[in-house]
Tab-separated table of C-alpha atoms in Angstrom:
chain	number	residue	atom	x	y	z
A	9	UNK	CA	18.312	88.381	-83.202
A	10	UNK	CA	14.514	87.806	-83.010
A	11	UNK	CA	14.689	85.761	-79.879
A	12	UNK	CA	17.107	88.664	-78.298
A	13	UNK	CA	14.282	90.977	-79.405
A	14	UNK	CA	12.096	88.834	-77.510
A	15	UNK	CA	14.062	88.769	-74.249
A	16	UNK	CA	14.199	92.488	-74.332
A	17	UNK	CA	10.206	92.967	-75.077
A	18	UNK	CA	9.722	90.345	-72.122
A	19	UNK	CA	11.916	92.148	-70.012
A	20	UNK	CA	10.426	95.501	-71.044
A	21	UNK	CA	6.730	94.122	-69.692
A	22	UNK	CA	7.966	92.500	-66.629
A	23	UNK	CA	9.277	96.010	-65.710
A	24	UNK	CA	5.954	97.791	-66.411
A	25	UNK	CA	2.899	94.803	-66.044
A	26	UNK	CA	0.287	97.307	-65.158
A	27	UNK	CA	0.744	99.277	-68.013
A	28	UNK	CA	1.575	96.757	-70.664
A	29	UNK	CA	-1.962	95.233	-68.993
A	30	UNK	CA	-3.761	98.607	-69.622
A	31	UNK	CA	-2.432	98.781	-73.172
A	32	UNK	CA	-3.695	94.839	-73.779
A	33	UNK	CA	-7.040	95.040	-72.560
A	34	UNK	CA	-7.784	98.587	-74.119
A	35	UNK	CA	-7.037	96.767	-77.654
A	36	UNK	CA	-8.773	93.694	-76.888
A	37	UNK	CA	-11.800	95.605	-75.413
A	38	UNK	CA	-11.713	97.188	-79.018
A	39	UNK	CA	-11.356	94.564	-81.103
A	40	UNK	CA	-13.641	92.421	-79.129
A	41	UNK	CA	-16.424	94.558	-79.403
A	42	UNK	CA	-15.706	94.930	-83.187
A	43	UNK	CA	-15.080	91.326	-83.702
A	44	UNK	CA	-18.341	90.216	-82.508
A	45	UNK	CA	-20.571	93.050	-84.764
A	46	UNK	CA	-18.350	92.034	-87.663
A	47	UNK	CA	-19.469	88.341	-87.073
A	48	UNK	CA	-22.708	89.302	-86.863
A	49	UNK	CA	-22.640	91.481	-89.912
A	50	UNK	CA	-20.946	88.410	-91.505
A	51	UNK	CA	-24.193	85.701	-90.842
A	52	UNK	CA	-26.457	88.802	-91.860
A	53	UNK	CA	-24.696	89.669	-95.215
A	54	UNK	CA	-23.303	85.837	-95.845
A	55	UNK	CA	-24.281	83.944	-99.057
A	56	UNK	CA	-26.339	80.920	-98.395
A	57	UNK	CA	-25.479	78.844	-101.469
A	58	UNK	CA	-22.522	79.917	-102.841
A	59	UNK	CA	-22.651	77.375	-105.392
A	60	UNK	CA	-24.890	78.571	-106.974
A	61	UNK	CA	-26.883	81.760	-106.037
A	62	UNK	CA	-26.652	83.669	-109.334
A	63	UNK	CA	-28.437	81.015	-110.785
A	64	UNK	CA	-31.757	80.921	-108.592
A	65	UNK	CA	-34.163	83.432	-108.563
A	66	UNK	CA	-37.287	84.664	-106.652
A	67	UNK	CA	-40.427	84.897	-108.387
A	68	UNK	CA	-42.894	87.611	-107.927
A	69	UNK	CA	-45.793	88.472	-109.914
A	70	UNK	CA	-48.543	91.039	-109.799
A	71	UNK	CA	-51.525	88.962	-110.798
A	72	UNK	CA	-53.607	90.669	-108.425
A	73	UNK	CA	-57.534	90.414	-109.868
A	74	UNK	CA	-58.343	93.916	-109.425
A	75	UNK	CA	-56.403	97.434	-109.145
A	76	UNK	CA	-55.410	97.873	-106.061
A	77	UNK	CA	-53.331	95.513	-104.575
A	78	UNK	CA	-51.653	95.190	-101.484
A	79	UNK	CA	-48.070	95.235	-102.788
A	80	UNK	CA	-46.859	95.162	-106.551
A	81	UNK	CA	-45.627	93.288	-107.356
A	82	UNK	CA	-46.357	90.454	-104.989
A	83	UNK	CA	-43.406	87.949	-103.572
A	84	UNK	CA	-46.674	85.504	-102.253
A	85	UNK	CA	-48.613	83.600	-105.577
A	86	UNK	CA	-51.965	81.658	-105.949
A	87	UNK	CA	-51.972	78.466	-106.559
A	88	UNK	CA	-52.981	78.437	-110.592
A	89	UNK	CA	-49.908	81.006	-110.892
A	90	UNK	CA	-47.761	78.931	-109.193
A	91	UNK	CA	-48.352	75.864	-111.217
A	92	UNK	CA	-47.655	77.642	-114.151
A	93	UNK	CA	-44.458	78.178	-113.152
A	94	UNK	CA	-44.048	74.552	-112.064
A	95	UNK	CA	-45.457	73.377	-115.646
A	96	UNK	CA	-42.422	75.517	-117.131
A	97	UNK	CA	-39.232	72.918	-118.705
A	98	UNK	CA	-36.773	76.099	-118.975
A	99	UNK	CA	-35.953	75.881	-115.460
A	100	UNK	CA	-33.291	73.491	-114.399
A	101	UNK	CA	-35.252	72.923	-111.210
A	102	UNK	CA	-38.418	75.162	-109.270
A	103	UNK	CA	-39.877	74.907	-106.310
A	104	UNK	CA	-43.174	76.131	-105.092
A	105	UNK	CA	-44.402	75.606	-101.433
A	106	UNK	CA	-46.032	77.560	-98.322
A	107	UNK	CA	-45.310	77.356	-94.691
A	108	UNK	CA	-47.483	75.129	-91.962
A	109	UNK	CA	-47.347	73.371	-88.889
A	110	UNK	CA	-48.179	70.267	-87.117
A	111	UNK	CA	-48.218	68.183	-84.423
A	112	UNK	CA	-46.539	65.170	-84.936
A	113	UNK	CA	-45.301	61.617	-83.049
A	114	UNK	CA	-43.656	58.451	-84.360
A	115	UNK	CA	-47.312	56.434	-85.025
A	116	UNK	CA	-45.718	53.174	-83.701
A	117	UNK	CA	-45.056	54.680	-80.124
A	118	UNK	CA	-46.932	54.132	-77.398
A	119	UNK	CA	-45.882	57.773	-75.590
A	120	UNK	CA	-48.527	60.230	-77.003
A	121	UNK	CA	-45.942	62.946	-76.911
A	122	UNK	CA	-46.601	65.279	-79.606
A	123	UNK	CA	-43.808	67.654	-81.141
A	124	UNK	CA	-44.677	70.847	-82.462
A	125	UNK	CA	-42.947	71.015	-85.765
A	126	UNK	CA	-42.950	73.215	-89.091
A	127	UNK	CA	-44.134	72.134	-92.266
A	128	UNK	CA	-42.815	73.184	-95.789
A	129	UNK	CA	-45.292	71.708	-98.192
A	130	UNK	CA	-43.466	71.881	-101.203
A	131	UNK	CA	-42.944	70.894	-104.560
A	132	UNK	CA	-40.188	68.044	-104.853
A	133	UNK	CA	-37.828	70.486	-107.198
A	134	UNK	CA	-37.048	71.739	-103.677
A	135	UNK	CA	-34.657	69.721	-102.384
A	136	UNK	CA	-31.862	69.769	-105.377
A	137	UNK	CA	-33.000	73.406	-105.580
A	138	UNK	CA	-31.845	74.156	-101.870
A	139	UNK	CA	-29.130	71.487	-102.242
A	140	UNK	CA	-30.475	69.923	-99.115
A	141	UNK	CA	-28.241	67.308	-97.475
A	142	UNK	CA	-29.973	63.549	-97.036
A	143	UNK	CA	-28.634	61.863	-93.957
A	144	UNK	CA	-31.161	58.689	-95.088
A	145	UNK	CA	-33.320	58.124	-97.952
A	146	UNK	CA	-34.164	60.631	-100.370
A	147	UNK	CA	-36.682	63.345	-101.068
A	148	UNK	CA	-40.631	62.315	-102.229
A	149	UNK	CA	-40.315	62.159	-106.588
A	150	UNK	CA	-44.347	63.711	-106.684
A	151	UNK	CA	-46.578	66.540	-105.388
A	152	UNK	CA	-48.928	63.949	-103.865
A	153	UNK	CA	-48.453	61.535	-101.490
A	154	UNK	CA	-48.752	60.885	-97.912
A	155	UNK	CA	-44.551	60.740	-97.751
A	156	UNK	CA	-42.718	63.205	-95.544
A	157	UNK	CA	-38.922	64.138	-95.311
A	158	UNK	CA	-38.350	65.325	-91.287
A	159	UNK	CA	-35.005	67.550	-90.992
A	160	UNK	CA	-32.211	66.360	-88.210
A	161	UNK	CA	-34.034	67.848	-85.465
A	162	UNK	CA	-37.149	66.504	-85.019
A	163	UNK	CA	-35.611	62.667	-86.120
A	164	UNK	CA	-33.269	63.530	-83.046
A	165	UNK	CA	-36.311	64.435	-80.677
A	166	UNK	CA	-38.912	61.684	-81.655
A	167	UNK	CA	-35.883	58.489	-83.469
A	168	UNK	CA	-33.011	59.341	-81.739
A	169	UNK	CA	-31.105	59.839	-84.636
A	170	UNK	CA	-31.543	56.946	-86.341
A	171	UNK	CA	-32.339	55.719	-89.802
A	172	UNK	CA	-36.116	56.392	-89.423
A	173	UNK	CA	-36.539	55.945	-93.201
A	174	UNK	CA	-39.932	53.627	-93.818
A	175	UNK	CA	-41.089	54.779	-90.728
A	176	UNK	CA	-44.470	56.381	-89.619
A	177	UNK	CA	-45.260	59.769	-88.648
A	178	UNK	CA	-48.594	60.524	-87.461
A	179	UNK	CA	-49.102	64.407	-88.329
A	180	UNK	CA	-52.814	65.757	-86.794
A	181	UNK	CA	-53.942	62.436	-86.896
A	182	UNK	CA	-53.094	61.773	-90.631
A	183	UNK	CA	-50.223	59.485	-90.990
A	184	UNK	CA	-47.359	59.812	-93.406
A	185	UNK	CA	-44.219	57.511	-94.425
A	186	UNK	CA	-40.946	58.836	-94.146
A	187	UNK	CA	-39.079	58.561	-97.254
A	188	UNK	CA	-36.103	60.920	-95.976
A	189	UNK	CA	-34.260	62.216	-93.317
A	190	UNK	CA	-31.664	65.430	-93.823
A	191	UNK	CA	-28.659	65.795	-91.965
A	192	UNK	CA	-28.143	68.722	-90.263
A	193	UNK	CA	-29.086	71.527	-91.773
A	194	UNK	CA	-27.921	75.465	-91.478
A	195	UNK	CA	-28.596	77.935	-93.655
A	196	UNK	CA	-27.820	81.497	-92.995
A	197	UNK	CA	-29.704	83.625	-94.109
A	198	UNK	CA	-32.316	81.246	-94.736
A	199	UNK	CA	-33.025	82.384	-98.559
A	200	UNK	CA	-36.095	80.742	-99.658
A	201	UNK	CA	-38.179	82.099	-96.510
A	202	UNK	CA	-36.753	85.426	-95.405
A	203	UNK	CA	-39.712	87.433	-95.334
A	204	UNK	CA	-42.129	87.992	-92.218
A	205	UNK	CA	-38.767	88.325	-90.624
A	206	UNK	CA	-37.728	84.415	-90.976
A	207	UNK	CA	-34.422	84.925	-92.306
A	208	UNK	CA	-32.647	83.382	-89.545
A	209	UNK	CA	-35.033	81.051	-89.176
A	210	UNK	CA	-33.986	77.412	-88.409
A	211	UNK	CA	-34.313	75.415	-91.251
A	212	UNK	CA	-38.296	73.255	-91.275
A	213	UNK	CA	-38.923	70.380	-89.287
A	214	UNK	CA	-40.747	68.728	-92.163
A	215	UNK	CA	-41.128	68.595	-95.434
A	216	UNK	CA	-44.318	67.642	-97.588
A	217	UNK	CA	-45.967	67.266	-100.616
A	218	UNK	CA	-47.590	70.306	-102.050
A	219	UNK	CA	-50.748	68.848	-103.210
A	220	UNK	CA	-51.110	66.559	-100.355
A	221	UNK	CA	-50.569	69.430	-97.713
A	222	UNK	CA	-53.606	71.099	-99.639
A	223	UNK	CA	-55.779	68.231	-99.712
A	224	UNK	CA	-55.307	68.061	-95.561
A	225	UNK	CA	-56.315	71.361	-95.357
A	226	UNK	CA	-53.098	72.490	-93.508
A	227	UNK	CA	-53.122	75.856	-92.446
A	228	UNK	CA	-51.316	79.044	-93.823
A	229	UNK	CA	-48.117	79.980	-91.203
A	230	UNK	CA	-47.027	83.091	-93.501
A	231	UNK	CA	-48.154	86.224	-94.961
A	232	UNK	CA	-51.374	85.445	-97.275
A	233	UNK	CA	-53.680	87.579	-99.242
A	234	UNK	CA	-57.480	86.595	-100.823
A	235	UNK	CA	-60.311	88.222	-102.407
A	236	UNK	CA	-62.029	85.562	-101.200
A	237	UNK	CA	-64.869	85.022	-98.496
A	238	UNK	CA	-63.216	81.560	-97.894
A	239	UNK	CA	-59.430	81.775	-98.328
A	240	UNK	CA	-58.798	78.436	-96.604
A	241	UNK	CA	-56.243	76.307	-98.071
A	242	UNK	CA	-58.554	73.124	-99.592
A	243	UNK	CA	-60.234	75.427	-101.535
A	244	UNK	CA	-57.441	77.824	-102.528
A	245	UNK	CA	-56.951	75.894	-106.027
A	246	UNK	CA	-59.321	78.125	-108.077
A	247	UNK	CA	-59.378	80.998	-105.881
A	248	UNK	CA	-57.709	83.932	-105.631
A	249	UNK	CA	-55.632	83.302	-102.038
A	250	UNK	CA	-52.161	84.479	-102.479
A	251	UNK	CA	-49.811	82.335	-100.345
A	252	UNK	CA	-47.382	80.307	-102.012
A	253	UNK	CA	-44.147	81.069	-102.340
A	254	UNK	CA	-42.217	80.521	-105.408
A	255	UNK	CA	-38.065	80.175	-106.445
A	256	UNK	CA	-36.433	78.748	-110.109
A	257	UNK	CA	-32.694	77.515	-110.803
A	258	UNK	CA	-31.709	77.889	-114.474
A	259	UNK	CA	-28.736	76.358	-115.884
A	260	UNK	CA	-27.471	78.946	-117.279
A	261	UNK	CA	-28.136	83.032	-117.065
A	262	UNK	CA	-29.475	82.689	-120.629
A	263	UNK	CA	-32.067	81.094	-119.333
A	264	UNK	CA	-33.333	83.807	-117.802
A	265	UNK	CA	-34.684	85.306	-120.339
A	266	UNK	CA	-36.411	82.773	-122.135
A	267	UNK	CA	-38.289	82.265	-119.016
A	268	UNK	CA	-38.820	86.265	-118.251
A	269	UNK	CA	-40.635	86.094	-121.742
A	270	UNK	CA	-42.306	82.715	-120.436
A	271	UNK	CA	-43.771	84.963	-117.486
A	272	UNK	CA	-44.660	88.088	-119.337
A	273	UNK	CA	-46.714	85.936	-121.875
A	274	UNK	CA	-48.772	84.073	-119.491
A	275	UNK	CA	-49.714	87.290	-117.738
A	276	UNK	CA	-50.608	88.467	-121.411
A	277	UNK	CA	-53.310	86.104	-121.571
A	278	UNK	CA	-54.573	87.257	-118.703
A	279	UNK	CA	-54.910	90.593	-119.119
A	280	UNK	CA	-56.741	89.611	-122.602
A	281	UNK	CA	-58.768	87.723	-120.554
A	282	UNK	CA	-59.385	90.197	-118.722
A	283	UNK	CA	-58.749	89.180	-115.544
A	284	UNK	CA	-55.543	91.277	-114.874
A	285	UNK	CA	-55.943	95.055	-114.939
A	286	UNK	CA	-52.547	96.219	-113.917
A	287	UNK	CA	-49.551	96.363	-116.125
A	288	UNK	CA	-47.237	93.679	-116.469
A	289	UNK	CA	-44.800	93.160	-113.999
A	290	UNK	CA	-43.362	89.886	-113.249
A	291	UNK	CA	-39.602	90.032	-111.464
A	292	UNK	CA	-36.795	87.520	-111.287
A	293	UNK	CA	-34.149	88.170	-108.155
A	294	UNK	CA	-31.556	86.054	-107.559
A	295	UNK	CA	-30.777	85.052	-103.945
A	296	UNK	CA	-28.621	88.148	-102.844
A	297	UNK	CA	-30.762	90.546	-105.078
A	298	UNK	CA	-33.857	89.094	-102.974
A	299	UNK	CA	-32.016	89.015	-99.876
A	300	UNK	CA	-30.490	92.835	-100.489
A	301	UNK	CA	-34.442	93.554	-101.136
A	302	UNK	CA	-35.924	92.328	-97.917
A	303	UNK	CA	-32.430	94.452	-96.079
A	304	UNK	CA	-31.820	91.530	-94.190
A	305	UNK	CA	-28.714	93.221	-92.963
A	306	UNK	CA	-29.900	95.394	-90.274
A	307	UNK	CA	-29.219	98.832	-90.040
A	308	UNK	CA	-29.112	99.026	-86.058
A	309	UNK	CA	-26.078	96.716	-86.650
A	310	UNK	CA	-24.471	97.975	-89.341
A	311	UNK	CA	-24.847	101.791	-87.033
A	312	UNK	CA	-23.590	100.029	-84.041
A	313	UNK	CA	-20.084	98.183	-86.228
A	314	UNK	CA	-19.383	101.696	-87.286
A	315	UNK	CA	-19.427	102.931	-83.674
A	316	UNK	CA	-17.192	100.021	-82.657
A	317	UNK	CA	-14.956	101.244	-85.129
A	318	UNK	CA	-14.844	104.322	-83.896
A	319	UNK	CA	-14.540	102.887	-80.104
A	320	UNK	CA	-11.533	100.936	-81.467
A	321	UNK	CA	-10.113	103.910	-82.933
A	322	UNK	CA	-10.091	105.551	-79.190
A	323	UNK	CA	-8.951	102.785	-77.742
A	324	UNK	CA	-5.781	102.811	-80.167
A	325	UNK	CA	-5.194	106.151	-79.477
A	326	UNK	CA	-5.440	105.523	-75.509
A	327	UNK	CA	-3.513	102.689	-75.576
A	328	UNK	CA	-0.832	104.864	-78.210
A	329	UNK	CA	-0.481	107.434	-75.382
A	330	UNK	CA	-0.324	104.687	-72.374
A	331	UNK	CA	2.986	103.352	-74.570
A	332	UNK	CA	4.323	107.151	-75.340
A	333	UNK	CA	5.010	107.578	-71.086
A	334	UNK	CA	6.587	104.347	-70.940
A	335	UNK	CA	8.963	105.161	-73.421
A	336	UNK	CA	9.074	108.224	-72.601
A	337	UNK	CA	10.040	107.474	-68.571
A	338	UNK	CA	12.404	104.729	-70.445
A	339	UNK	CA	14.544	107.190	-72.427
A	340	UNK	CA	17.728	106.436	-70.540
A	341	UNK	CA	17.450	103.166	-71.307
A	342	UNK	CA	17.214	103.403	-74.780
A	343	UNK	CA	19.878	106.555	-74.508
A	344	UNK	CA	21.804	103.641	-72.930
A	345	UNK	CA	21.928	101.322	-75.501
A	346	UNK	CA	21.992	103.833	-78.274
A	347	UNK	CA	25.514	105.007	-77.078
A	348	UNK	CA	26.652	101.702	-76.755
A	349	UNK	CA	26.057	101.044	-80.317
A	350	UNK	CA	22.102	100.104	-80.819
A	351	UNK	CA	20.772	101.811	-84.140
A	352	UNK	CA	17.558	103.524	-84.504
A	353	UNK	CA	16.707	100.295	-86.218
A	354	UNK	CA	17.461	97.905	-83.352
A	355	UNK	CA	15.731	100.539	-81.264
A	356	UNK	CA	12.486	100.029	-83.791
A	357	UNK	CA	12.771	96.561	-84.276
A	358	UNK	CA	12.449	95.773	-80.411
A	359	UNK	CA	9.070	98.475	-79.887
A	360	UNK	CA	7.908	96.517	-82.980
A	361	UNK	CA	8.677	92.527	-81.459
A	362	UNK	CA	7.108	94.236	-78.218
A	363	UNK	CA	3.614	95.263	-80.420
A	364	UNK	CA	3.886	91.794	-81.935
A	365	UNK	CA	3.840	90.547	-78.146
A	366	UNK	CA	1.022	92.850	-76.923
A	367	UNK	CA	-1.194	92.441	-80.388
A	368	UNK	CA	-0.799	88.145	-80.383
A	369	UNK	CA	-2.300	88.531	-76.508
A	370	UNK	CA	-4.783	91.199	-77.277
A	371	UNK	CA	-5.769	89.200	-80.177
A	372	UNK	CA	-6.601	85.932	-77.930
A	373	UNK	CA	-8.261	87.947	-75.008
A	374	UNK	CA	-10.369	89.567	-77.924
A	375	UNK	CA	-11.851	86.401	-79.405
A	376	UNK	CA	-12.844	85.294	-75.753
A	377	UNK	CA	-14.271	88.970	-75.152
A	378	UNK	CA	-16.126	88.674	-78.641
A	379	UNK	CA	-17.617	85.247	-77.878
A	380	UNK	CA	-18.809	86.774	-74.073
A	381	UNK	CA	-20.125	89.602	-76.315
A	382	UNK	CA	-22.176	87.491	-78.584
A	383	UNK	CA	-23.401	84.722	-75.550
A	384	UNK	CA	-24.471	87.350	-73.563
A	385	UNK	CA	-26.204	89.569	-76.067
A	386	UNK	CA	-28.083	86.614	-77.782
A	387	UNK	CA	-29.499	86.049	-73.250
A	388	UNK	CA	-30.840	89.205	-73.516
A	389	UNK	CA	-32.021	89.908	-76.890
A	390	UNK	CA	-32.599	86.022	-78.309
A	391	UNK	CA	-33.117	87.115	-82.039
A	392	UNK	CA	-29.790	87.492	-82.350
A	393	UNK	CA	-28.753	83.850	-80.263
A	394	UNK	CA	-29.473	82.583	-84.308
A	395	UNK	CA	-26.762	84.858	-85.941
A	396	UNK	CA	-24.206	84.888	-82.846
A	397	UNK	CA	-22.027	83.038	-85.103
A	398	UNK	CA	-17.804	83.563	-85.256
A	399	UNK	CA	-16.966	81.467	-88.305
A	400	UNK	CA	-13.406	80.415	-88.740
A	401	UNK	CA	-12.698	83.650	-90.729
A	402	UNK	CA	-13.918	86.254	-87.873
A	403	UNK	CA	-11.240	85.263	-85.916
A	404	UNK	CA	-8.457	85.065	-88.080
A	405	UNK	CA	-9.837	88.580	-88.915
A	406	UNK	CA	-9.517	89.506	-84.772
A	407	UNK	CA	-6.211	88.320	-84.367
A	408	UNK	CA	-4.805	89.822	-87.492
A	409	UNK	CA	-7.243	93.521	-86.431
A	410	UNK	CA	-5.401	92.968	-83.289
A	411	UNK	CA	-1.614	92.426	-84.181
A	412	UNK	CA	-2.107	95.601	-86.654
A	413	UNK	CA	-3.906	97.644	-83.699
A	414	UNK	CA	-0.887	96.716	-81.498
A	415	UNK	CA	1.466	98.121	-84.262
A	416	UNK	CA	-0.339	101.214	-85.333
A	417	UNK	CA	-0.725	102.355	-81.783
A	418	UNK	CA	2.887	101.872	-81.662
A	419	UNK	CA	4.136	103.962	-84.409
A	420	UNK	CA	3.974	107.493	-82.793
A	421	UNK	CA	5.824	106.437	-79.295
A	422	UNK	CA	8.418	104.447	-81.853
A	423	UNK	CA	8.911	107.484	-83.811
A	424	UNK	CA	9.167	109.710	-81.012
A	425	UNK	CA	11.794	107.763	-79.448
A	426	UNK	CA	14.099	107.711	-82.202
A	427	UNK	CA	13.869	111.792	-82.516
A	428	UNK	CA	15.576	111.859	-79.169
A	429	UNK	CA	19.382	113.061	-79.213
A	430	UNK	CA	21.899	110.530	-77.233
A	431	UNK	CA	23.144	113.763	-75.248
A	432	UNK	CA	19.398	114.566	-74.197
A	433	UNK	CA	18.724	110.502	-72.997
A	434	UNK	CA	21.426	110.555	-71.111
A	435	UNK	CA	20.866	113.949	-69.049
C-alpha cells in the first residue's frame, strides 16, 4: 500500500509542480533560517568538556589591597595569589596562566619569516586539566624552562605538520625546545579564556612555562589591573598586578569544599595582616556556571531564533493555506475515489505520504539554505565565521523540524477534506 500511496502523492505533484514548489520552499525557507540560529545557539550554549565540567571550577578572589576595587570579586589574580592556589594538593589538577604573544620561526631555517602567534604561559596542570590532545610528545613536567608545546596550527604553518618534537623555536629572539605538539584542537566555547570576549577564540598557538614567560618579560594580552607604578610582568611577582588567570579540577565534588575552606583561610591571614580590607569573598564556578556568568550566549541571537520561530510559524500557516486550494480545487477527485470505495483513512493516509514527500525535500533544501545562511552571515559579520558550526545533530534536528512542519501544515486541508459529503464532491 505505501508504494501505491507513493504513486498517488507523485502523481498528485506532477499535476500541481508550482504549487507543491511554493509549499517546499516556504518550509525550507523556515526551517532554514531556524536551523542555522539553532546551530548557532548550539556552539554558543554547547559544553566544552563534557567529561568533566562539573568537576572544574573558576577561581576568583577579591584580594584587592585597598577598598575599592575594580570588580569584586575579581576573575584576574596576582601572582602570590595564584601560587597559593598552585601550592594547594586538594585539587586533582590546577592551572594558572595569562595570555601573550610572540613572534616566532623554526631557529634552524634560513627564511626569516616570522609568525605571529599566541602564547598561554601556563602552569603544566594545564594540559590534563583542558584534556588537551598530543599529536607528538608531551606537555613541559615544570613551571620553568625554555620548552614550548605549539598547537596544530602554527606546526602546520612553520613544520608542515610534522613531528617537530626536539625542535627549535626561536620566540623574540629567545629560543625554546619543543617538547610537544597538539593535534588539532577545537574547543567551543573556549572555557578557560572566555572573557574580553575570547570565547570563541581559536585555541593558542603556544604554550609556555609560567615562570619562564615571566622571567622573559612577555607582555600582558588580557584584561590586567595594578596598584602599581610599574605593573610590567618581570616584576609582577611581589606586586600587586592582577593578571593571571586561574581554574582547579577536583576529583570529586567533596572536594570542593575542603578547598573553599582552603581559600577562605588564606584570605584570613590576610586580612589579619592587614593587607585585605574587604570581606571575604573567594568563588568557585564550574565551567557552565562561569560560562552562564560571562552570558556567552548572546541575546541578539537568542531574540533573532525566537523570531525565526515565529517566521516558521507563518510560513506553516502559508504553506497550510497553499495545500487547502489544492485540495480544495481537487475535491472531485477525492469525491471520486471516495465513491468508489476509498475510506477517509486511505484519503488521510495519501495527504499524509504526500507531507512525508514535501517535508523529506524541504528538509534537504533547508540544510543547504541553513549552511548559505551561516557562510554568508559569517562574510559579513566574521565574529560569527567561529560559531557557524551545523554539528551532526542540527541537521538531524532540520530534517526531522521539517518532516513535522510538512505534516502539521497538513492537518487542517486533511481534515477539511474528509468533512466533505460524497454528494457535494461530486456536484
Amino acid at each position: 500500500m505505501l508504494s501505491y500511496y507513493l504513486k498517488l502523492a507523485l502523481i498528485s505533484f506532477k499535476r500541481a509542480p508550482s504549487l507543491y514548489f511554493l509549499v517546499i520552499l516556504t518550509l525550507s525557507i523556515g526551517v532554514g533560517l531556524l536551523s542555522a540560529n539553532l546551530a548557532l545557539v548550539n556552539t554558543m550554549a554547547s559544553d566544552p568538556i563534557p567529561d568533566k565540567s562539573e568537576r572544574v571550577f573558576h577561581v576568583s578572589m577579591n584580594t584587592w589591597p585597598d577598598d575599592q576595587p575594580n570588580a569584586e570579586p575579581m576573575h584576574i589574580l596576582r601572582y602570590r595569589d595564584a601560587r597559593k592556589i598552585t601550592e594547594s594538593d586538594i585539587p586533582r589538577h590546577s592551572a594558572v596562566f595569562y595570555a601573550s604573544g610572540v613572534y616566532a620561526r623554526d631557529a634552524e631555517s634560513k627564511s626569516l619569516t616570522r609568525y605571529d602567534s599566541s602564547v598561554r604561559a601556563t602552569t603544566p596542570g594545564f594540559f590534563p586539566l583542558t584534556q588537551a590532545p598530543f599529536a607528538y610528545g608531551s606537555a613541559f613536567k615544570h613551571s620553568s624552562g625554555m620548552e614550548v608545546v605549539i598547537g596544530d596550527d602554527l606546526n602546520q604553518k612553520i613544520f608542515a605538520g610534522g613531528n617537530s618534537v626536539g625542535k627549535t623555536l626561536e620566540l623574540n629572539g629567545e629560543l625554546l625546545t619543543i617538547v610537544g605538539v597538539l593535534k588539532p584542537w577545537i574547543l567551543r566555547p573556549l572555557f578557560y579564556h572566555a572573557t574580553e570576549g575570547r570565547a570563541f577564540n581559536a585555541t593558542d598557538d603556544i604554550y609556555v612555562p609560567l615562570e619562564t614567560s615571566i622571567d622573559l618579560g612577555w607582555a600582558i594580552h588580557a584584561r590586567s589591573s595594578t596598584t602599581e607604578e610599574d605593573g610590567s610582568v618581570g616584576n609582577s611577582r611581589d606586586k600587586n598586578v592582577y593578571y593571571l588567570q586561574a581554574w582547579i579540577e577536583v576529583a570529586a565534588k567533596n572536594n570542593l569544599q575542603a578547598f573553599q575552606d582552603y581559600l577562605d583561610h588564606y584570605s584570613q591571614t590576610l586580612k589579619d595582616a592587614g593587607e585585605h580590607p574587604l570581606a571575604i569573598r573567594n568563588e568557585l564556578d564550574d565551567v557552565n556556571s562561569w560560562l552562564l556568568t560571562l552570558k556567552v550566549v548572546d541575546q541578539k541571537v537568542l531574540a533573532f531564533t525566537l523570531a525565526s520561530i515565529l517566521f516558521l510559524c507563518v510560513c506553516v500557516f502559508n504553506a497550510s493555506s497553499l495545500l487547502l486550494s489544492r485540495f480544495h480545487a481537487g475535491k472531485f477527485e477525492v469525491g471520486l475515489r471516495r465513491a468508489v470505495g476509498a475510506s477517509n483513512r486511505h484519503m488521510l493516509m495519501q495527504g499524509l505520504m504526500e507531507s512525508v514527500l514535501v517535508g523529506l525535500i524541504a528538509g534537504v533544501l533547508a540544510l543547504v539554505l541553513s549552511w548559505l545562511f551561516l557562510k554568508f552571515s559569517g562574510q559579513f559579520l566574521p565574529d560569527l565565521s567561529k560559531i557557524a558550526v551545523l554539528e551532526p545533530k542540527i541537521l538531524v534536528s532540520g530534517l526531522l523540524l521539517a518532516l513535522v512542519t510538512a505534516i502539521v501544515s497538513a492537518l487542517y486541508p486533511l481534515y477539511r477534506a474528509s468533512r466533505y459529503t460524497i454528494s457535494a464532491e461530486l456536484k
